[in-house]
Short mmCIF file of C-alpha atoms and ligand atoms in Angstrom, two decimals:
data_model
loop_
_atom_site.label_atom_id
_atom_site.label_comp_id
_atom_site.label_asym_id
_atom_site.label_seq_id
_atom_site.Cartn_x
_atom_site.Cartn_y
_atom_site.Cartn_z
CA VAL Q 778 38.32 25.98 -59.48
CA THR Q 779 39.81 23.19 -61.78
CA VAL Q 780 38.51 19.75 -61.51
CA LEU Q 781 40.90 17.08 -62.77
CA THR Q 782 38.74 13.96 -62.74
CA GLY Q 783 39.41 10.75 -64.55
CA ALA Q 784 36.00 10.88 -66.07
CA SER Q 785 37.05 12.48 -69.28
CA PRO Q 786 35.21 11.83 -72.63
CA ALA Q 787 38.19 9.94 -73.61
CA ARG Q 788 37.50 7.31 -71.04
CA ARG Q 789 36.47 4.14 -72.81
CA ALA Q 790 33.13 2.81 -72.36
CA SER Q 791 34.55 -0.41 -70.78
CA THR Q 792 36.25 1.53 -68.02
CA PRO Q 793 34.63 0.38 -64.77
CA ALA Q 794 33.22 3.08 -62.50
CA PRO Q 795 34.63 3.21 -58.93
CA THR Q 796 32.76 1.43 -56.14
CA ALA Q 797 32.11 4.81 -54.69
CA ARG Q 798 33.31 8.46 -54.85
CA VAL Q 799 34.27 10.00 -51.64
CA GLY Q 800 35.27 13.69 -51.43
CA MET Q 801 37.75 14.76 -48.86
CA ILE Q 802 38.42 18.32 -47.78
CA GLY Q 803 42.11 18.61 -47.56
CA ALA Q 804 44.84 16.44 -48.98
CA GLY Q 805 47.47 16.06 -46.18
CA GLN Q 806 48.82 12.81 -44.59
CA LEU Q 807 45.34 11.66 -43.43
CA ALA Q 808 44.06 11.96 -46.96
CA ARG Q 809 47.15 10.21 -48.24
CA MET Q 810 46.51 7.22 -46.08
CA THR Q 811 42.88 7.26 -46.86
CA GLN Q 812 43.86 6.93 -50.55
CA GLN Q 813 45.93 3.97 -49.62
CA ALA Q 814 42.94 2.24 -48.27
CA ALA Q 815 40.64 3.62 -51.14
CA ILE Q 816 42.76 1.82 -53.74
CA ALA Q 817 42.07 -1.59 -52.32
CA LEU Q 818 38.28 -0.91 -52.12
CA GLY Q 819 38.17 0.54 -55.63
CA VAL Q 820 36.80 3.83 -54.14
CA GLU Q 821 37.88 6.95 -55.89
CA LEU Q 822 38.96 9.68 -53.47
CA ARG Q 823 38.73 13.16 -54.67
CA VAL Q 824 40.57 15.80 -52.60
CA LEU Q 825 40.05 19.54 -52.21
CA THR Q 826 43.51 21.19 -52.07
CA GLU Q 827 45.20 24.25 -53.50
CA ASP Q 828 48.45 22.22 -53.92
CA PRO Q 829 48.62 20.13 -56.94
CA GLU Q 830 51.41 18.23 -55.35
CA ALA Q 831 49.78 17.70 -51.81
CA PRO Q 832 50.59 14.34 -50.07
CA ALA Q 833 47.27 12.78 -51.12
CA VAL Q 834 47.64 13.71 -54.66
CA ARG Q 835 51.09 12.34 -54.91
CA ALA Q 836 49.46 9.08 -53.71
CA GLY Q 837 46.96 9.12 -56.55
CA ALA Q 838 43.98 10.84 -55.08
CA THR Q 839 42.06 12.94 -57.72
CA PRO Q 840 42.75 16.68 -57.09
CA VAL Q 841 40.03 19.16 -57.11
CA LEU Q 842 42.10 22.40 -56.98
CA GLY Q 843 40.25 25.03 -54.94
CA ARG Q 844 40.00 26.43 -51.36
CA ALA Q 845 38.08 24.88 -48.57
CA ASP Q 846 36.86 28.31 -47.53
CA ASP Q 847 35.26 29.05 -51.00
CA PRO Q 848 31.71 27.76 -51.82
CA ALA Q 849 32.67 27.17 -55.50
CA GLY Q 850 35.72 24.86 -54.33
CA LEU Q 851 33.49 22.93 -51.97
CA ASP Q 852 30.77 22.41 -54.61
CA ALA Q 853 33.29 21.17 -57.23
CA LEU Q 854 34.49 18.73 -54.59
CA ALA Q 855 31.06 17.45 -53.82
CA ALA Q 856 29.89 17.09 -57.38
CA GLY Q 857 29.47 13.32 -58.13
CA CYS Q 858 30.64 12.27 -54.70
CA ASP Q 859 28.59 9.86 -52.61
CA VAL Q 860 29.85 11.46 -49.46
CA VAL Q 861 32.02 14.37 -48.44
CA THR Q 862 34.33 14.29 -45.40
CA PHE Q 863 37.41 15.98 -43.94
CA ASP Q 864 41.21 15.64 -43.54
CA HIS Q 865 41.29 19.05 -41.66
CA GLU Q 866 39.04 21.31 -39.68
CA LEU Q 867 39.61 24.60 -41.46
CA VAL Q 868 36.38 24.81 -43.20
CA PRO Q 869 34.06 27.85 -42.05
CA ALA Q 870 30.97 26.44 -40.24
CA GLY Q 871 28.48 28.55 -42.33
CA LEU Q 872 29.94 27.19 -45.62
CA LEU Q 873 29.78 23.70 -44.34
CA ALA Q 874 26.14 23.95 -43.36
CA GLY Q 875 25.52 25.23 -46.80
CA LEU Q 876 27.43 22.31 -48.31
CA ALA Q 877 25.35 19.87 -46.18
CA ARG Q 878 22.17 21.21 -47.82
CA ARG Q 879 23.43 20.22 -51.20
CA ALA Q 880 25.53 17.05 -50.59
CA THR Q 881 25.87 14.29 -48.05
CA VAL Q 882 28.54 15.51 -45.47
CA ARG Q 883 29.69 13.18 -42.85
CA PRO Q 884 30.31 13.55 -39.93
CA SER Q 885 27.45 16.23 -39.73
CA PRO Q 886 28.45 19.86 -39.70
CA ALA Q 887 26.91 20.08 -36.13
CA ALA Q 888 28.97 17.23 -34.69
CA LYS Q 889 32.01 18.54 -36.31
CA ALA Q 890 31.42 22.13 -35.00
CA MET Q 891 30.91 20.73 -31.41
CA ALA Q 892 34.17 18.82 -31.66
CA GLN Q 893 36.24 21.84 -33.22
CA ASP Q 894 35.37 24.19 -30.39
CA LYS Q 895 37.08 22.93 -27.09
CA LEU Q 896 34.66 25.10 -24.93
CA HIS Q 897 31.60 23.79 -26.91
CA ALA Q 898 32.95 20.14 -26.69
CA ARG Q 899 33.47 20.39 -22.88
CA ARG Q 900 30.08 21.81 -22.21
CA THR Q 901 28.36 19.36 -24.59
CA LEU Q 902 30.14 16.24 -22.95
CA ARG Q 903 29.63 17.30 -19.40
CA GLY Q 904 26.05 17.89 -20.25
CA ALA Q 905 25.85 14.33 -21.63
CA GLY Q 906 27.12 13.18 -18.18
CA LEU Q 907 30.73 12.44 -19.18
CA GLU Q 908 33.56 13.65 -17.06
CA VAL Q 909 35.81 16.33 -18.42
CA PRO Q 910 38.57 18.41 -16.69
CA PRO Q 911 37.17 21.37 -14.63
CA PHE Q 912 36.99 24.23 -17.15
CA ALA Q 913 35.67 27.74 -17.67
CA PRO Q 914 35.44 30.19 -20.61
CA CYS Q 915 38.12 32.85 -20.23
CA ASP Q 916 38.17 36.45 -21.38
CA GLY Q 917 41.28 37.46 -19.68
CA ALA Q 918 43.78 37.01 -16.93
CA ALA Q 919 41.45 38.08 -14.15
CA GLU Q 920 39.24 35.08 -14.99
CA VAL Q 921 42.27 32.81 -15.14
CA ALA Q 922 43.23 34.02 -11.63
CA ALA Q 923 39.60 33.56 -10.45
CA PHE Q 924 39.62 29.94 -11.89
CA ALA Q 925 42.98 29.14 -10.28
CA ALA Q 926 41.85 30.60 -6.91
CA GLU Q 927 39.23 27.88 -7.02
CA HIS Q 928 41.25 24.90 -8.58
CA GLY Q 929 44.75 25.68 -7.67
CA TRP Q 930 47.80 26.66 -9.94
CA PRO Q 931 49.06 25.59 -12.46
CA VAL Q 932 46.10 25.78 -14.80
CA VAL Q 933 46.04 25.18 -18.54
CA VAL Q 934 44.88 27.84 -20.90
CA LYS Q 935 43.90 26.59 -24.38
CA ALA Q 936 42.69 28.29 -27.69
CA ARG Q 937 39.22 27.26 -28.19
CA SER Q 938 39.73 26.24 -31.61
CA GLY Q 939 42.37 25.81 -34.32
CA GLY Q 940 45.14 24.32 -32.05
CA TYR Q 941 47.01 21.11 -32.92
CA ASP Q 942 50.12 19.25 -31.74
CA GLY Q 943 50.11 21.39 -28.52
CA ARG Q 944 50.00 24.78 -30.43
CA GLY Q 945 47.25 26.52 -28.54
CA VAL Q 946 47.79 24.89 -25.32
CA TRP Q 947 49.71 26.80 -22.52
CA ARG Q 948 50.55 25.96 -18.91
CA ALA Q 949 50.26 28.96 -16.71
CA ASP Q 950 52.04 28.60 -13.23
CA ASP Q 951 51.04 32.06 -11.74
CA GLU Q 952 49.34 35.27 -12.60
CA ARG Q 953 52.10 36.64 -14.58
CA ASP Q 954 52.21 33.61 -16.98
CA ALA Q 955 48.32 34.05 -17.21
CA ALA Q 956 48.77 37.73 -18.05
CA ARG Q 957 51.28 37.07 -20.84
CA ILE Q 958 49.34 34.21 -22.43
CA CYS Q 959 46.08 36.27 -22.38
CA ARG Q 960 47.82 39.38 -23.89
CA GLU Q 961 49.36 37.31 -26.69
CA ALA Q 962 46.06 35.60 -27.35
CA GLU Q 963 44.29 38.73 -27.52
CA ALA Q 964 46.76 40.35 -29.90
CA ALA Q 965 46.29 37.24 -32.21
CA GLY Q 966 42.53 37.27 -31.89
CA VAL Q 967 42.50 33.75 -30.19
CA ALA Q 968 39.54 33.02 -27.95
CA LEU Q 969 40.52 30.95 -24.83
CA LEU Q 970 39.18 28.59 -22.25
CA VAL Q 971 40.99 27.63 -18.95
CA GLU Q 972 41.07 24.23 -17.41
CA ALA Q 973 42.49 22.59 -14.28
CA HIS Q 974 45.85 21.10 -14.65
CA VAL Q 975 45.11 17.35 -14.47
CA ASP Q 976 47.57 15.05 -12.79
CA ILE Q 977 47.82 12.49 -15.64
CA ALA Q 978 48.69 8.92 -14.98
CA ALA Q 979 48.26 7.90 -18.61
CA GLU Q 980 46.72 9.38 -21.92
CA LEU Q 981 44.49 7.08 -23.73
CA ALA Q 982 42.74 7.23 -27.09
CA VAL Q 983 39.86 5.17 -28.30
CA LEU Q 984 39.01 4.91 -31.91
CA VAL Q 985 35.38 3.90 -32.81
CA ALA Q 986 33.91 3.81 -36.23
CA ARG Q 987 30.20 4.19 -36.60
CA THR Q 988 27.98 3.99 -39.63
CA PRO Q 989 24.82 6.03 -40.48
CA SER Q 990 22.94 2.78 -39.82
CA GLY Q 991 24.19 2.65 -36.33
CA ALA Q 992 26.88 -0.16 -36.55
CA ARG Q 993 29.92 0.53 -34.56
CA ALA Q 994 33.33 -1.06 -33.99
CA ALA Q 995 36.13 0.07 -31.53
CA TYR Q 996 39.64 -0.64 -31.70
CA PRO Q 997 41.78 -1.70 -28.68
CA VAL Q 998 42.46 1.22 -26.39
CA LEU Q 999 45.62 3.08 -27.38
CA GLU Q 1000 48.11 4.73 -25.08
CA THR Q 1001 49.66 7.91 -26.26
CA HIS Q 1002 52.81 9.72 -25.12
CA GLN Q 1003 53.01 13.45 -25.63
CA ARG Q 1004 56.16 15.62 -25.33
CA ASP Q 1005 55.76 19.38 -25.28
CA GLY Q 1006 51.91 18.68 -26.25
CA ILE Q 1007 52.96 16.69 -29.46
CA CYS Q 1008 52.32 13.00 -29.73
CA ILE Q 1009 55.59 11.24 -30.00
CA ASP Q 1010 54.63 7.62 -29.86
CA VAL Q 1011 51.72 5.24 -29.23
CA VAL Q 1012 51.33 1.71 -28.05
CA ALA Q 1013 48.54 -0.81 -28.14
CA PRO Q 1014 47.14 -2.33 -26.14
CA ALA Q 1015 47.25 0.39 -23.42
CA ALA Q 1016 48.76 -0.57 -20.00
CA VAL Q 1017 45.47 -0.19 -18.16
CA SER Q 1018 43.37 -2.63 -16.32
CA ALA Q 1019 40.64 -4.44 -18.06
CA ASP Q 1020 38.06 -2.44 -16.23
CA GLN Q 1021 39.55 0.87 -17.28
CA ALA Q 1022 39.82 -0.24 -20.95
CA ALA Q 1023 36.23 -1.31 -20.90
CA ARG Q 1024 35.06 2.03 -19.39
CA ALA Q 1025 37.30 3.96 -21.88
CA THR Q 1026 35.60 2.09 -24.68
CA ARG Q 1027 32.15 2.44 -23.52
CA MET Q 1028 32.68 6.19 -23.12
CA ALA Q 1029 33.72 6.41 -26.72
CA VAL Q 1030 30.96 4.41 -28.15
CA ALA Q 1031 28.51 6.50 -26.00
CA ILE Q 1032 30.00 9.62 -27.60
CA ALA Q 1033 29.68 8.15 -31.09
CA ASP Q 1034 26.01 7.18 -30.49
CA GLY Q 1035 25.13 10.44 -28.54
CA PHE Q 1036 26.47 12.69 -31.18
CA ASP Q 1037 25.35 10.44 -34.15
CA VAL Q 1038 28.87 10.32 -35.47
CA ALA Q 1039 29.45 8.86 -38.87
CA GLY Q 1040 32.93 7.70 -39.74
CA VAL Q 1041 35.85 7.30 -37.24
CA LEU Q 1042 35.82 9.15 -34.00
CA ALA Q 1043 38.78 9.53 -32.04
CA VAL Q 1044 38.37 10.29 -28.01
CA GLU Q 1045 41.41 11.44 -26.29
CA LEU Q 1046 41.24 10.48 -22.54
CA PHE Q 1047 43.22 11.37 -19.21
CA LEU Q 1048 43.57 8.68 -16.78
CA THR Q 1049 43.92 10.29 -13.41
CA GLY Q 1050 43.98 8.04 -10.47
CA ASP Q 1051 41.23 5.65 -11.53
CA ARG Q 1052 39.01 8.37 -13.27
CA LEU Q 1053 38.78 8.84 -17.00
CA LEU Q 1054 38.22 12.22 -18.19
CA VAL Q 1055 37.60 13.15 -21.89
CA ASN Q 1056 40.31 15.58 -23.14
CA GLU Q 1057 39.61 16.05 -26.94
CA LEU Q 1058 37.40 14.61 -29.79
CA ALA Q 1059 38.38 14.20 -33.39
CA LEU Q 1060 35.88 13.26 -35.86
CA ARG Q 1061 38.24 11.70 -38.36
CA PRO Q 1062 41.11 9.18 -38.40
CA HIS Q 1063 43.65 10.28 -35.80
CA ASN Q 1064 47.48 10.15 -35.23
CA SER Q 1065 46.95 7.70 -32.38
CA GLY Q 1066 45.38 5.24 -34.77
CA HIS Q 1067 48.01 5.16 -37.45
CA LEU Q 1068 49.41 1.68 -36.11
CA THR Q 1069 46.03 0.27 -37.15
CA ILE Q 1070 47.30 0.18 -40.76
CA ASP Q 1071 49.94 -2.44 -39.82
CA ALA Q 1072 48.39 -3.83 -36.68
CA CYS Q 1073 44.80 -4.52 -37.44
CA PRO Q 1074 42.79 -6.24 -40.31
CA ALA Q 1075 41.09 -3.10 -41.09
CA SER Q 1076 43.01 0.08 -40.87
CA GLN Q 1077 41.30 3.24 -39.31
CA PHE Q 1078 41.43 4.68 -42.90
CA GLU Q 1079 39.61 1.74 -44.39
CA GLN Q 1080 37.21 1.71 -41.63
CA HIS Q 1081 36.47 5.46 -42.12
CA LEU Q 1082 35.64 4.83 -45.76
CA ARG Q 1083 33.59 1.81 -44.90
CA ALA Q 1084 31.70 3.73 -42.05
CA LEU Q 1085 31.03 6.82 -44.22
CA LEU Q 1086 29.61 4.79 -47.07
CA ASP Q 1087 27.42 2.79 -44.63
CA TRP Q 1088 29.30 -0.55 -45.67
CA PRO Q 1089 29.97 -3.42 -43.22
CA LEU Q 1090 32.76 -2.41 -40.85
CA GLY Q 1091 36.08 -4.30 -40.69
CA GLU Q 1092 37.85 -6.24 -37.82
CA THR Q 1093 39.46 -4.30 -35.40
CA GLY Q 1094 41.34 -6.67 -33.14
CA LEU Q 1095 45.33 -6.64 -32.90
CA LEU Q 1096 47.12 -9.05 -35.23
CA ALA Q 1097 49.93 -9.23 -32.74
CA PRO Q 1098 50.11 -9.29 -29.00
CA ALA Q 1099 51.31 -5.69 -29.00
CA ALA Q 1100 52.16 -2.79 -31.52
CA ALA Q 1101 53.85 0.54 -31.39
CA MET Q 1102 54.10 3.65 -33.50
CA VAL Q 1103 56.55 6.39 -33.42
CA ASN Q 1104 56.09 9.66 -35.23
CA VAL Q 1105 58.90 10.88 -37.41
CA LEU Q 1106 59.35 14.71 -36.81
CA GLY Q 1107 61.47 17.00 -38.99
CA PRO Q 1108 64.93 17.14 -37.35
CA PRO Q 1109 66.22 20.29 -35.98
CA ASP Q 1110 68.76 20.65 -38.90
CA GLY Q 1111 65.99 20.85 -41.30
CA SER Q 1112 67.11 17.64 -43.15
CA ASP Q 1113 64.67 15.33 -44.89
CA PRO Q 1114 64.48 11.93 -43.00
CA ALA Q 1115 63.55 10.26 -46.45
CA ARG Q 1116 67.14 10.59 -47.29
CA ARG Q 1117 67.88 8.23 -44.43
CA LEU Q 1118 65.07 5.74 -45.51
CA THR Q 1119 67.36 2.76 -46.11
CA HIS Q 1120 68.79 2.86 -42.61
CA ALA Q 1121 65.37 2.50 -41.17
CA LEU Q 1122 64.34 -0.30 -43.59
CA ALA Q 1123 67.38 -2.24 -42.02
CA VAL Q 1124 65.48 -2.39 -38.72
CA PRO Q 1125 63.76 -5.79 -38.76
CA GLY Q 1126 60.02 -5.57 -38.69
CA ALA Q 1127 59.73 -1.83 -38.83
CA ARG Q 1128 57.07 -0.56 -41.24
CA VAL Q 1129 57.98 2.95 -42.52
CA HIS Q 1130 55.30 5.43 -43.67
CA LEU Q 1131 56.51 8.67 -45.25
CA TYR Q 1132 54.15 11.44 -46.01
CA ALA Q 1133 55.76 13.27 -48.99
CA LYS Q 1134 55.75 16.64 -46.99
CA ALA Q 1135 58.55 19.22 -47.18
CA ALA Q 1136 61.01 18.74 -44.23
CA ARG Q 1137 60.78 21.39 -41.59
CA PRO Q 1138 61.98 21.11 -37.94
CA GLY Q 1139 59.24 19.53 -35.64
CA ARG Q 1140 56.75 18.82 -38.57
CA LYS Q 1141 55.15 15.35 -38.80
CA LEU Q 1142 56.70 13.90 -41.82
CA GLY Q 1143 55.94 10.11 -41.33
CA HIS Q 1144 55.78 7.42 -38.82
CA VAL Q 1145 57.05 3.85 -38.16
CA THR Q 1146 55.04 1.02 -36.92
CA ALA Q 1147 56.29 -2.29 -35.39
CA LEU Q 1148 54.55 -5.31 -33.94
CA GLY Q 1149 55.89 -7.25 -31.09
CA ALA Q 1150 55.38 -9.78 -28.26
CA THR Q 1151 55.17 -6.88 -25.93
CA ALA Q 1152 54.43 -3.11 -26.23
CA ASP Q 1153 58.14 -2.42 -25.08
CA HIS Q 1154 59.45 -4.77 -27.67
CA ALA Q 1155 57.44 -3.25 -30.49
CA LEU Q 1156 58.24 0.37 -29.25
CA ASP Q 1157 62.04 -0.59 -29.13
CA ARG Q 1158 61.90 -1.55 -32.90
CA ALA Q 1159 59.72 1.42 -33.92
CA ARG Q 1160 61.95 3.73 -32.13
CA ALA Q 1161 65.11 2.27 -33.57
CA ALA Q 1162 63.81 2.82 -37.15
CA ALA Q 1163 62.48 6.38 -36.30
CA ALA Q 1164 65.85 7.27 -34.86
CA ALA Q 1165 67.53 6.03 -37.91
CA LEU Q 1166 65.27 8.34 -40.04
CA ALA Q 1167 65.88 11.39 -37.59
CA GLY Q 1168 69.53 11.20 -38.23
CA PRO Q 1169 72.70 11.37 -36.23
N1 LIG C 835 44.03 20.07 -18.59
C1 LIG C 835 45.37 19.40 -18.82
N2 LIG C 835 46.10 19.06 -17.83
C2 LIG C 835 47.26 18.42 -18.08
N3 LIG C 835 47.87 18.40 -19.28
C3 LIG C 835 47.10 18.69 -20.38
C4 LIG C 835 45.82 19.26 -20.11
N4 LIG C 835 45.31 19.60 -21.38
C5 LIG C 835 46.18 19.24 -22.28
N5 LIG C 835 47.32 18.71 -21.74
C6 LIG C 835 48.48 18.13 -22.46
O1 LIG C 835 48.65 18.80 -23.66
C7 LIG C 835 48.47 17.92 -24.79
C8 LIG C 835 47.72 18.74 -25.84
O2 LIG C 835 46.30 19.22 -25.44
P1 LIG C 835 45.32 18.99 -26.34
O3 LIG C 835 45.07 17.50 -26.76
O4 LIG C 835 44.11 19.71 -25.72
O5 LIG C 835 45.73 19.93 -27.50
P2 LIG C 835 45.88 19.83 -29.12
O6 LIG C 835 47.17 20.60 -29.48
O7 LIG C 835 44.65 20.25 -29.84
O8 LIG C 835 46.18 18.35 -29.43
P3 LIG C 835 46.14 17.43 -30.72
O9 LIG C 835 47.50 17.54 -31.44
O10 LIG C 835 45.76 16.22 -30.23
O11 LIG C 835 45.03 18.04 -31.57
C9 LIG C 835 47.61 16.74 -24.07
O12 LIG C 835 47.85 15.63 -24.87
C10 LIG C 835 48.25 16.72 -22.64
O13 LIG C 835 49.49 15.91 -22.80
MG1 LIG C 836 44.97 16.42 -28.23
#
């Protein structure tokens, strides 16, 4: 493990100490955008990564070169940090519990473990009185068929953990689909759950920050749009009734309080008819909240730092009537959208964010945000810039 901190003996006595040191496990785009917020607050962000050129390191975060599944790496990250947190979920639960005995880890390993296992999360949320899609554990195709006999086809089969961007989510229309999905999952050693296919009117996300002292601040309800299970764009405010938005927000705040969350919590919700079902939890900044960088006084990344450090939370209202964010995915030809940056910058009002990741088809490489008088207006602008980046 190599620790490349700025605190070398050569540092002059007059060099001011950072306002706080935060350790983050992982150094991808979430860490990169957290570093962007850390700069303004005078916070030193240390990131645990094996890649000395990871996106957050390129943005100036202090690298701690090591592995997230190695106790030595975790200890090297935690040394001298006020708090340790996450950019990804790939830390073995046992190691995390050990780390939490030696350092301040937020959110808590128990809350993290609950959110990371979709079956555990569904059971816990249902037990807390929140509505979730009907679900069952699943050990094979016979259980999927039995579930479908009760709830109807199609059903959705999911990996209990480790999935993202729709990887690990499969729709089964009949027993043949179910048999194939279960066979492939078993071969890959992936544990499954099965759930009812929800007739979704809208997908919403609520971001709420909570401090260890119990202060919380929720952002306006976001509306997310998925294609093939991957988030393609987001608008704020969501096109839902004031009552639906208020209920969604109350649910997210109740989850943050109920699980004693510290930091930013993202709650993904399905609106079906007039009911709100909890889909997923993420105990960290979330793709749906990237527009807060440009659209809110305090971004979700700044808010995450403030919440983790038990500092006063920032304002969360929208700075414009509406805002939109469009993800920039690697185009099918493998080319790098960054090559077309100037075309996107020519779109008035578009705010371009690139993650300094190697281009691969379908990979999230950046996003574009725009503000507007209406959600459609903002979305048109953000889409125009994202299309320019994606290429012809
Ligand atoms: N029960 C369901 N009924 C209908 N559609 C569903 C259901 N579950 C998931 N989906 C669709 O698949 C998408 C991805 O599902 P989910 O959020 O569980 O997976 P994920 O890959 O972990 O997502 P993320 O990238 O947010 O981590 C959802 O946003 C939704 O569009
Ligand atoms: Mg999701």
